[in-house]
């Protein structure tokens, strides 16, 4: 049995490696924007959307193999009913952070385990994060220091780095905020004998 991560996320791969897992990386190719638009139009919650996207990725990568366990994940950010995506440019990141400034947003990270094209387990964790009312000068300095890293996260921040300075309050699991609910995932991998119990 081998393990596959259906994601190009450097953060998720780093967490799995740090936990001692060996795995291959096979990014799933799905049209996330179109799927999110459709789910939002159907009235799906941000949690339902995160799970649906993770399931689609898991199904896409695991469909052609019967032995591999495939891990897929997705993170969604909602603030006041608006869903946010990874920004395309530093200017878009600045605009997004200005809209999140001084507010509490919900970040949902979903993870799915699949095998042979079938989802065998799904889990989602939700966190509440309150951004402080930082100054424009702080924001400009943060963006200059963070560089392109702000483009790799749906919230334009990495809590393991300078992004922690954006917040006044954080409620939720640290790993889930980074994009992968690690403890439940490790439990299900042990149950399926991918890891030693």
JSON list of C-alpha atoms in Angstrom, two decimals:
[
{"chain": "A", "resi": 1, "resn": "UNK", "atom": "CA", "xyz": [0.00, 0.00, 0.00]},
{"chain": "A", "resi": 2, "resn": "UNK", "atom": "CA", "xyz": [1.24, 3.45, -0.82]},
{"chain": "A", "resi": 3, "resn": "UNK", "atom": "CA", "xyz": [0.04, 6.90, 0.15]},
{"chain": "A", "resi": 4, "resn": "UNK", "atom": "CA", "xyz": [-0.70, 9.69, -2.32]},
{"chain": "A", "resi": 5, "resn": "UNK", "atom": "CA", "xyz": [-1.31, 13.37, -1.59]},
{"chain": "A", "resi": 6, "resn": "UNK", "atom": "CA", "xyz": [-3.73, 14.80, -4.15]},
{"chain": "A", "resi": 7, "resn": "UNK", "atom": "CA", "xyz": [-2.47, 18.34, -3.66]},
{"chain": "A", "resi": 8, "resn": "UNK", "atom": "CA", "xyz": [0.30, 20.65, -4.81]},
{"chain": "A", "resi": 9, "resn": "UNK", "atom": "CA", "xyz": [0.20, 22.45, -1.44]},
{"chain": "A", "resi": 10, "resn": "UNK", "atom": "CA", "xyz": [3.71, 22.82, -0.03]},
{"chain": "A", "resi": 11, "resn": "UNK", "atom": "CA", "xyz": [2.25, 23.39, 3.44]},
{"chain": "A", "resi": 12, "resn": "UNK", "atom": "CA", "xyz": [0.26, 20.14, 3.44]},
{"chain": "A", "resi": 13, "resn": "UNK", "atom": "CA", "xyz": [3.22, 18.18, 2.12]},
{"chain": "A", "resi": 14, "resn": "UNK", "atom": "CA", "xyz": [5.47, 19.69, 4.79]},
{"chain": "A", "resi": 15, "resn": "UNK", "atom": "CA", "xyz": [3.06, 18.70, 7.56]},
{"chain": "A", "resi": 16, "resn": "UNK", "atom": "CA", "xyz": [2.86, 15.11, 6.33]},
{"chain": "A", "resi": 17, "resn": "UNK", "atom": "CA", "xyz": [6.64, 14.86, 5.98]},
{"chain": "A", "resi": 18, "resn": "UNK", "atom": "CA", "xyz": [7.18, 16.34, 9.44]},
{"chain": "A", "resi": 19, "resn": "UNK", "atom": "CA", "xyz": [4.85, 13.65, 10.82]},
{"chain": "A", "resi": 20, "resn": "UNK", "atom": "CA", "xyz": [7.05, 10.97, 9.24]},
{"chain": "A", "resi": 21, "resn": "UNK", "atom": "CA", "xyz": [4.83, 9.91, 6.34]},
{"chain": "A", "resi": 22, "resn": "UNK", "atom": "CA", "xyz": [6.14, 8.73, 2.99]},
{"chain": "A", "resi": 23, "resn": "UNK", "atom": "CA", "xyz": [3.91, 9.64, 0.06]},
{"chain": "A", "resi": 24, "resn": "UNK", "atom": "CA", "xyz": [3.77, 10.56, -3.60]},
{"chain": "A", "resi": 25, "resn": "UNK", "atom": "CA", "xyz": [2.29, 13.83, -4.81]},
{"chain": "A", "resi": 26, "resn": "UNK", "atom": "CA", "xyz": [-0.28, 13.73, -7.61]},
{"chain": "A", "resi": 27, "resn": "UNK", "atom": "CA", "xyz": [-2.15, 17.04, -7.79]},
{"chain": "A", "resi": 28, "resn": "UNK", "atom": "CA", "xyz": [-5.81, 16.74, -8.73]},
{"chain": "A", "resi": 29, "resn": "UNK", "atom": "CA", "xyz": [-6.88, 18.73, -11.76]},
{"chain": "A", "resi": 30, "resn": "UNK", "atom": "CA", "xyz": [-10.36, 20.10, -11.19]},
{"chain": "A", "resi": 31, "resn": "UNK", "atom": "CA", "xyz": [-11.99, 23.43, -12.03]},
{"chain": "A", "resi": 32, "resn": "UNK", "atom": "CA", "xyz": [-12.25, 24.72, -8.48]},
{"chain": "A", "resi": 33, "resn": "UNK", "atom": "CA", "xyz": [-13.63, 28.12, -9.43]},
{"chain": "A", "resi": 34, "resn": "UNK", "atom": "CA", "xyz": [-16.53, 26.70, -11.41]},
{"chain": "A", "resi": 35, "resn": "UNK", "atom": "CA", "xyz": [-17.33, 24.16, -8.68]},
{"chain": "A", "resi": 36, "resn": "UNK", "atom": "CA", "xyz": [-17.26, 26.82, -5.94]},
{"chain": "A", "resi": 37, "resn": "UNK", "atom": "CA", "xyz": [-19.52, 29.08, -7.99]},
{"chain": "A", "resi": 38, "resn": "UNK", "atom": "CA", "xyz": [-22.00, 26.25, -8.52]},
{"chain": "A", "resi": 39, "resn": "UNK", "atom": "CA", "xyz": [-21.97, 25.22, -4.85]},
{"chain": "A", "resi": 40, "resn": "UNK", "atom": "CA", "xyz": [-22.49, 28.80, -3.68]},
{"chain": "A", "resi": 41, "resn": "UNK", "atom": "CA", "xyz": [-25.41, 29.20, -6.12]},
{"chain": "A", "resi": 42, "resn": "UNK", "atom": "CA", "xyz": [-26.96, 26.04, -4.65]},
{"chain": "A", "resi": 43, "resn": "UNK", "atom": "CA", "xyz": [-26.74, 27.51, -1.14]},
{"chain": "A", "resi": 44, "resn": "UNK", "atom": "CA", "xyz": [-24.01, 25.19, 0.13]},
{"chain": "A", "resi": 45, "resn": "UNK", "atom": "CA", "xyz": [-22.27, 26.13, 3.36]},
{"chain": "A", "resi": 46, "resn": "UNK", "atom": "CA", "xyz": [-18.55, 26.84, 3.32]},
{"chain": "A", "resi": 47, "resn": "UNK", "atom": "CA", "xyz": [-18.06, 23.53, 5.19]},
{"chain": "A", "resi": 48, "resn": "UNK", "atom": "CA", "xyz": [-20.05, 21.58, 2.59]},
{"chain": "A", "resi": 49, "resn": "UNK", "atom": "CA", "xyz": [-18.05, 23.25, -0.18]},
{"chain": "A", "resi": 50, "resn": "UNK", "atom": "CA", "xyz": [-14.71, 22.37, 1.38]},
{"chain": "A", "resi": 51, "resn": "UNK", "atom": "CA", "xyz": [-15.74, 18.73, 1.78]},
{"chain": "A", "resi": 52, "resn": "UNK", "atom": "CA", "xyz": [-17.15, 18.54, -1.76]},
{"chain": "A", "resi": 53, "resn": "UNK", "atom": "CA", "xyz": [-13.94, 19.93, -3.26]},
{"chain": "A", "resi": 54, "resn": "UNK", "atom": "CA", "xyz": [-11.77, 17.54, -1.25]},
{"chain": "A", "resi": 55, "resn": "UNK", "atom": "CA", "xyz": [-13.97, 14.61, -2.32]},
{"chain": "A", "resi": 56, "resn": "UNK", "atom": "CA", "xyz": [-13.73, 15.55, -5.99]},
{"chain": "A", "resi": 57, "resn": "UNK", "atom": "CA", "xyz": [-9.94, 15.76, -5.76]},
{"chain": "A", "resi": 58, "resn": "UNK", "atom": "CA", "xyz": [-9.75, 12.41, -3.95]},
{"chain": "A", "resi": 59, "resn": "UNK", "atom": "CA", "xyz": [-12.03, 10.73, -6.47]},
{"chain": "A", "resi": 60, "resn": "UNK", "atom": "CA", "xyz": [-10.11, 12.15, -9.43]},
{"chain": "A", "resi": 61, "resn": "UNK", "atom": "CA", "xyz": [-6.72, 10.89, -8.22]},
{"chain": "A", "resi": 62, "resn": "UNK", "atom": "CA", "xyz": [-7.83, 7.58, -6.68]},
{"chain": "A", "resi": 63, "resn": "UNK", "atom": "CA", "xyz": [-10.06, 6.48, -9.56]},
{"chain": "A", "resi": 64, "resn": "UNK", "atom": "CA", "xyz": [-7.26, 4.78, -11.49]},
{"chain": "A", "resi": 65, "resn": "UNK", "atom": "CA", "xyz": [-5.75, 2.82, -8.62]},
{"chain": "A", "resi": 66, "resn": "UNK", "atom": "CA", "xyz": [-7.10, 0.20, -6.25]},
{"chain": "A", "resi": 67, "resn": "UNK", "atom": "CA", "xyz": [-4.22, -0.08, -3.77]},
{"chain": "A", "resi": 68, "resn": "UNK", "atom": "CA", "xyz": [-3.16, 3.49, -3.02]},
{"chain": "A", "resi": 69, "resn": "UNK", "atom": "CA", "xyz": [-4.69, 5.50, -0.22]},
{"chain": "A", "resi": 70, "resn": "UNK", "atom": "CA", "xyz": [-5.29, 9.03, -1.50]},
{"chain": "A", "resi": 71, "resn": "UNK", "atom": "CA", "xyz": [-5.40, 12.06, 0.79]},
{"chain": "A", "resi": 72, "resn": "UNK", "atom": "CA", "xyz": [-7.16, 15.13, -0.59]},
{"chain": "A", "resi": 73, "resn": "UNK", "atom": "CA", "xyz": [-7.90, 18.39, 1.19]},
{"chain": "A", "resi": 74, "resn": "UNK", "atom": "CA", "xyz": [-9.38, 21.81, 0.67]},
{"chain": "A", "resi": 75, "resn": "UNK", "atom": "CA", "xyz": [-9.68, 24.98, 2.72]},
{"chain": "A", "resi": 76, "resn": "UNK", "atom": "CA", "xyz": [-12.43, 27.58, 2.42]},
{"chain": "A", "resi": 77, "resn": "UNK", "atom": "CA", "xyz": [-12.65, 31.02, 4.01]},
{"chain": "A", "resi": 78, "resn": "UNK", "atom": "CA", "xyz": [-15.93, 32.80, 4.72]},
{"chain": "A", "resi": 79, "resn": "UNK", "atom": "CA", "xyz": [-16.27, 36.30, 6.13]},
{"chain": "A", "resi": 80, "resn": "UNK", "atom": "CA", "xyz": [-19.78, 37.69, 6.47]},
{"chain": "A", "resi": 81, "resn": "UNK", "atom": "CA", "xyz": [-21.14, 35.44, 3.73]},
{"chain": "A", "resi": 82, "resn": "UNK", "atom": "CA", "xyz": [-18.37, 36.24, 1.24]},
{"chain": "A", "resi": 83, "resn": "UNK", "atom": "CA", "xyz": [-16.13, 33.36, 0.18]},
{"chain": "A", "resi": 84, "resn": "UNK", "atom": "CA", "xyz": [-12.49, 34.21, -0.41]},
{"chain": "A", "resi": 85, "resn": "UNK", "atom": "CA", "xyz": [-9.98, 32.47, -2.68]},
{"chain": "A", "resi": 86, "resn": "UNK", "atom": "CA", "xyz": [-6.23, 32.59, -2.96]},
{"chain": "A", "resi": 87, "resn": "UNK", "atom": "CA", "xyz": [-5.39, 36.03, -4.37]},
{"chain": "A", "resi": 88, "resn": "UNK", "atom": "CA", "xyz": [-3.94, 36.16, -7.87]},
{"chain": "A", "resi": 89, "resn": "UNK", "atom": "CA", "xyz": [-1.68, 39.17, -7.28]},
{"chain": "A", "resi": 90, "resn": "UNK", "atom": "CA", "xyz": [-0.08, 41.05, -4.36]},
{"chain": "A", "resi": 91, "resn": "UNK", "atom": "CA", "xyz": [-2.55, 43.89, -5.01]},
{"chain": "A", "resi": 92, "resn": "UNK", "atom": "CA", "xyz": [-5.46, 41.44, -4.67]},
{"chain": "A", "resi": 93, "resn": "UNK", "atom": "CA", "xyz": [-3.91, 40.12, -1.44]},
{"chain": "A", "resi": 94, "resn": "UNK", "atom": "CA", "xyz": [-3.73, 43.66, -0.05]},
{"chain": "A", "resi": 95, "resn": "UNK", "atom": "CA", "xyz": [-7.37, 44.31, -0.95]},
{"chain": "A", "resi": 96, "resn": "UNK", "atom": "CA", "xyz": [-8.43, 41.00, 0.63]},
{"chain": "A", "resi": 97, "resn": "UNK", "atom": "CA", "xyz": [-6.56, 41.70, 3.87]},
{"chain": "A", "resi": 98, "resn": "UNK", "atom": "CA", "xyz": [-8.14, 45.17, 4.04]},
{"chain": "A", "resi": 99, "resn": "UNK", "atom": "CA", "xyz": [-11.58, 43.54, 3.77]},
{"chain": "A", "resi": 100, "resn": "UNK", "atom": "CA", "xyz": [-10.71, 41.02, 6.52]},
{"chain": "A", "resi": 101, "resn": "UNK", "atom": "CA", "xyz": [-9.08, 43.62, 8.81]},
{"chain": "A", "resi": 102, "resn": "UNK", "atom": "CA", "xyz": [-10.84, 44.04, 12.15]},
{"chain": "A", "resi": 103, "resn": "UNK", "atom": "CA", "xyz": [-13.27, 41.19, 11.42]},
{"chain": "A", "resi": 104, "resn": "UNK", "atom": "CA", "xyz": [-13.69, 37.55, 12.40]},
{"chain": "A", "resi": 105, "resn": "UNK", "atom": "CA", "xyz": [-13.68, 35.00, 9.61]},
{"chain": "A", "resi": 106, "resn": "UNK", "atom": "CA", "xyz": [-14.30, 31.27, 9.48]},
{"chain": "A", "resi": 107, "resn": "UNK", "atom": "CA", "xyz": [-11.71, 28.97, 7.95]},
{"chain": "A", "resi": 108, "resn": "UNK", "atom": "CA", "xyz": [-12.79, 25.40, 7.19]},
{"chain": "A", "resi": 109, "resn": "UNK", "atom": "CA", "xyz": [-10.29, 22.71, 6.25]},
{"chain": "A", "resi": 110, "resn": "UNK", "atom": "CA", "xyz": [-11.63, 19.41, 4.95]},
{"chain": "A", "resi": 111, "resn": "UNK", "atom": "CA", "xyz": [-9.68, 16.20, 4.40]},
{"chain": "A", "resi": 112, "resn": "UNK", "atom": "CA", "xyz": [-10.79, 13.06, 2.60]},
{"chain": "A", "resi": 113, "resn": "UNK", "atom": "CA", "xyz": [-9.26, 9.59, 2.35]},
{"chain": "A", "resi": 114, "resn": "UNK", "atom": "CA", "xyz": [-10.11, 7.56, -0.74]},
{"chain": "A", "resi": 115, "resn": "UNK", "atom": "CA", "xyz": [-9.13, 4.27, -2.28]},
{"chain": "A", "resi": 116, "resn": "UNK", "atom": "CA", "xyz": [-10.02, 2.80, -5.66]},
{"chain": "A", "resi": 117, "resn": "UNK", "atom": "CA", "xyz": [-12.18, 5.77, -6.62]},
{"chain": "A", "resi": 118, "resn": "UNK", "atom": "CA", "xyz": [-14.31, 5.61, -3.47]},
{"chain": "A", "resi": 119, "resn": "UNK", "atom": "CA", "xyz": [-14.24, 7.94, -0.50]},
{"chain": "A", "resi": 120, "resn": "UNK", "atom": "CA", "xyz": [-13.76, 5.89, 2.67]},
{"chain": "A", "resi": 121, "resn": "UNK", "atom": "CA", "xyz": [-13.53, 8.77, 5.16]},
{"chain": "A", "resi": 122, "resn": "UNK", "atom": "CA", "xyz": [-14.13, 12.52, 5.34]},
{"chain": "A", "resi": 123, "resn": "UNK", "atom": "CA", "xyz": [-13.57, 15.09, 8.06]},
{"chain": "A", "resi": 124, "resn": "UNK", "atom": "CA", "xyz": [-13.75, 18.88, 8.38]},
{"chain": "A", "resi": 125, "resn": "UNK", "atom": "CA", "xyz": [-12.55, 21.28, 11.07]},
{"chain": "A", "resi": 126, "resn": "UNK", "atom": "CA", "xyz": [-13.63, 24.88, 11.49]},
{"chain": "A", "resi": 127, "resn": "UNK", "atom": "CA", "xyz": [-11.64, 27.72, 13.04]},
{"chain": "A", "resi": 128, "resn": "UNK", "atom": "CA", "xyz": [-12.57, 31.29, 13.89]},
{"chain": "A", "resi": 129, "resn": "UNK", "atom": "CA", "xyz": [-9.86, 33.90, 13.38]},
{"chain": "A", "resi": 130, "resn": "UNK", "atom": "CA", "xyz": [-10.13, 37.57, 14.29]},
{"chain": "A", "resi": 131, "resn": "UNK", "atom": "CA", "xyz": [-7.82, 39.97, 12.51]},
{"chain": "A", "resi": 132, "resn": "UNK", "atom": "CA", "xyz": [-6.74, 42.97, 14.52]},
{"chain": "A", "resi": 133, "resn": "UNK", "atom": "CA", "xyz": [-7.31, 46.48, 13.22]},
{"chain": "A", "resi": 134, "resn": "UNK", "atom": "CA", "xyz": [-3.75, 46.84, 11.94]},
{"chain": "A", "resi": 135, "resn": "UNK", "atom": "CA", "xyz": [-2.49, 50.02, 10.30]},
{"chain": "A", "resi": 136, "resn": "UNK", "atom": "CA", "xyz": [-1.98, 50.49, 6.57]},
{"chain": "A", "resi": 137, "resn": "UNK", "atom": "CA", "xyz": [1.73, 50.91, 7.28]},
{"chain": "A", "resi": 138, "resn": "UNK", "atom": "CA", "xyz": [1.84, 47.54, 9.06]},
{"chain": "A", "resi": 139, "resn": "UNK", "atom": "CA", "xyz": [-0.03, 45.92, 6.16]},
{"chain": "A", "resi": 140, "resn": "UNK", "atom": "CA", "xyz": [2.39, 47.30, 3.58]},
{"chain": "A", "resi": 141, "resn": "UNK", "atom": "CA", "xyz": [5.39, 46.12, 5.63]},
{"chain": "A", "resi": 142, "resn": "UNK", "atom": "CA", "xyz": [3.79, 42.69, 6.10]},
{"chain": "A", "resi": 143, "resn": "UNK", "atom": "CA", "xyz": [3.15, 42.28, 2.37]},
{"chain": "A", "resi": 144, "resn": "UNK", "atom": "CA", "xyz": [6.70, 43.39, 1.52]},
{"chain": "A", "resi": 145, "resn": "UNK", "atom": "CA", "xyz": [8.20, 40.91, 3.99]},
{"chain": "A", "resi": 146, "resn": "UNK", "atom": "CA", "xyz": [5.88, 38.00, 3.11]},
{"chain": "A", "resi": 147, "resn": "UNK", "atom": "CA", "xyz": [6.36, 38.37, -0.65]},
{"chain": "A", "resi": 148, "resn": "UNK", "atom": "CA", "xyz": [4.67, 35.83, -2.90]},
{"chain": "A", "resi": 149, "resn": "UNK", "atom": "CA", "xyz": [3.87, 33.59, 0.10]},
{"chain": "A", "resi": 150, "resn": "UNK", "atom": "CA", "xyz": [0.62, 35.56, 0.51]},
{"chain": "A", "resi": 151, "resn": "UNK", "atom": "CA", "xyz": [-0.55, 34.14, -2.82]},
{"chain": "A", "resi": 152, "resn": "UNK", "atom": "CA", "xyz": [-0.38, 30.52, -1.60]},
{"chain": "A", "resi": 153, "resn": "UNK", "atom": "CA", "xyz": [-2.99, 30.80, 1.16]},
{"chain": "A", "resi": 154, "resn": "UNK", "atom": "CA", "xyz": [-6.71, 31.46, 0.95]},
{"chain": "A", "resi": 155, "resn": "UNK", "atom": "CA", "xyz": [-6.34, 33.94, 3.81]},
{"chain": "A", "resi": 156, "resn": "UNK", "atom": "CA", "xyz": [-3.07, 35.53, 2.63]},
{"chain": "A", "resi": 157, "resn": "UNK", "atom": "CA", "xyz": [-1.32, 34.37, 5.80]},
{"chain": "A", "resi": 158, "resn": "UNK", "atom": "CA", "xyz": [0.78, 31.57, 7.26]},
{"chain": "A", "resi": 159, "resn": "UNK", "atom": "CA", "xyz": [0.34, 31.28, 11.02]},
{"chain": "A", "resi": 160, "resn": "UNK", "atom": "CA", "xyz": [3.69, 29.52, 11.30]},
{"chain": "A", "resi": 161, "resn": "UNK", "atom": "CA", "xyz": [5.34, 32.72, 10.06]},
{"chain": "A", "resi": 162, "resn": "UNK", "atom": "CA", "xyz": [4.71, 36.47, 10.02]},
{"chain": "A", "resi": 163, "resn": "UNK", "atom": "CA", "xyz": [1.00, 35.95, 9.43]},
{"chain": "A", "resi": 164, "resn": "UNK", "atom": "CA", "xyz": [0.43, 35.39, 13.14]},
{"chain": "A", "resi": 165, "resn": "UNK", "atom": "CA", "xyz": [0.96, 39.14, 13.64]},
{"chain": "A", "resi": 166, "resn": "UNK", "atom": "CA", "xyz": [-2.27, 39.87, 11.77]},
{"chain": "A", "resi": 167, "resn": "UNK", "atom": "CA", "xyz": [-4.45, 38.40, 14.52]},
{"chain": "A", "resi": 168, "resn": "UNK", "atom": "CA", "xyz": [-5.89, 39.37, 17.89]},
{"chain": "A", "resi": 169, "resn": "UNK", "atom": "CA", "xyz": [-7.72, 36.07, 18.52]},
{"chain": "A", "resi": 170, "resn": "UNK", "atom": "CA", "xyz": [-7.61, 32.55, 17.10]},
{"chain": "A", "resi": 171, "resn": "UNK", "atom": "CA", "xyz": [-9.96, 29.71, 17.99]},
{"chain": "A", "resi": 172, "resn": "UNK", "atom": "CA", "xyz": [-9.33, 26.34, 16.38]},
{"chain": "A", "resi": 173, "resn": "UNK", "atom": "CA", "xyz": [-6.89, 23.59, 15.62]},
{"chain": "A", "resi": 174, "resn": "UNK", "atom": "CA", "xyz": [-3.48, 24.85, 14.48]},
{"chain": "A", "resi": 175, "resn": "UNK", "atom": "CA", "xyz": [-2.96, 22.12, 11.86]},
{"chain": "A", "resi": 176, "resn": "UNK", "atom": "CA", "xyz": [-6.41, 22.71, 10.39]},
{"chain": "A", "resi": 177, "resn": "UNK", "atom": "CA", "xyz": [-5.67, 26.40, 10.05]},
{"chain": "A", "resi": 178, "resn": "UNK", "atom": "CA", "xyz": [-2.53, 25.42, 8.13]},
{"chain": "A", "resi": 179, "resn": "UNK", "atom": "CA", "xyz": [-4.78, 23.40, 5.80]},
{"chain": "A", "resi": 180, "resn": "UNK", "atom": "CA", "xyz": [-4.88, 19.82, 7.07]},
{"chain": "A", "resi": 181, "resn": "UNK", "atom": "CA", "xyz": [-6.64, 18.35, 10.15]},
{"chain": "A", "resi": 182, "resn": "UNK", "atom": "CA", "xyz": [-3.66, 16.17, 11.07]},
{"chain": "A", "resi": 183, "resn": "UNK", "atom": "CA", "xyz": [-4.76, 14.33, 14.21]},
{"chain": "A", "resi": 184, "resn": "UNK", "atom": "CA", "xyz": [-7.99, 12.85, 12.78]},
{"chain": "A", "resi": 185, "resn": "UNK", "atom": "CA", "xyz": [-6.12, 12.02, 9.56]},
{"chain": "A", "resi": 186, "resn": "UNK", "atom": "CA", "xyz": [-3.37, 10.17, 11.43]},
{"chain": "A", "resi": 187, "resn": "UNK", "atom": "CA", "xyz": [-6.05, 8.24, 13.37]},
{"chain": "A", "resi": 188, "resn": "UNK", "atom": "CA", "xyz": [-7.77, 7.02, 10.19]},
{"chain": "A", "resi": 189, "resn": "UNK", "atom": "CA", "xyz": [-4.43, 6.08, 8.62]},
{"chain": "A", "resi": 190, "resn": "UNK", "atom": "CA", "xyz": [-3.66, 3.96, 11.70]},
{"chain": "A", "resi": 191, "resn": "UNK", "atom": "CA", "xyz": [-7.11, 2.35, 11.50]},
{"chain": "A", "resi": 192, "resn": "UNK", "atom": "CA", "xyz": [-6.40, 1.38, 7.89]},
{"chain": "A", "resi": 193, "resn": "UNK", "atom": "CA", "xyz": [-2.94, 0.07, 8.82]},
{"chain": "A", "resi": 194, "resn": "UNK", "atom": "CA", "xyz": [-1.15, 2.65, 6.70]},
{"chain": "A", "resi": 195, "resn": "UNK", "atom": "CA", "xyz": [0.61, 3.68, 9.91]},
{"chain": "A", "resi": 196, "resn": "UNK", "atom": "CA", "xyz": [1.48, 1.60, 12.93]},
{"chain": "A", "resi": 197, "resn": "UNK", "atom": "CA", "xyz": [-0.97, 1.85, 15.81]}
]
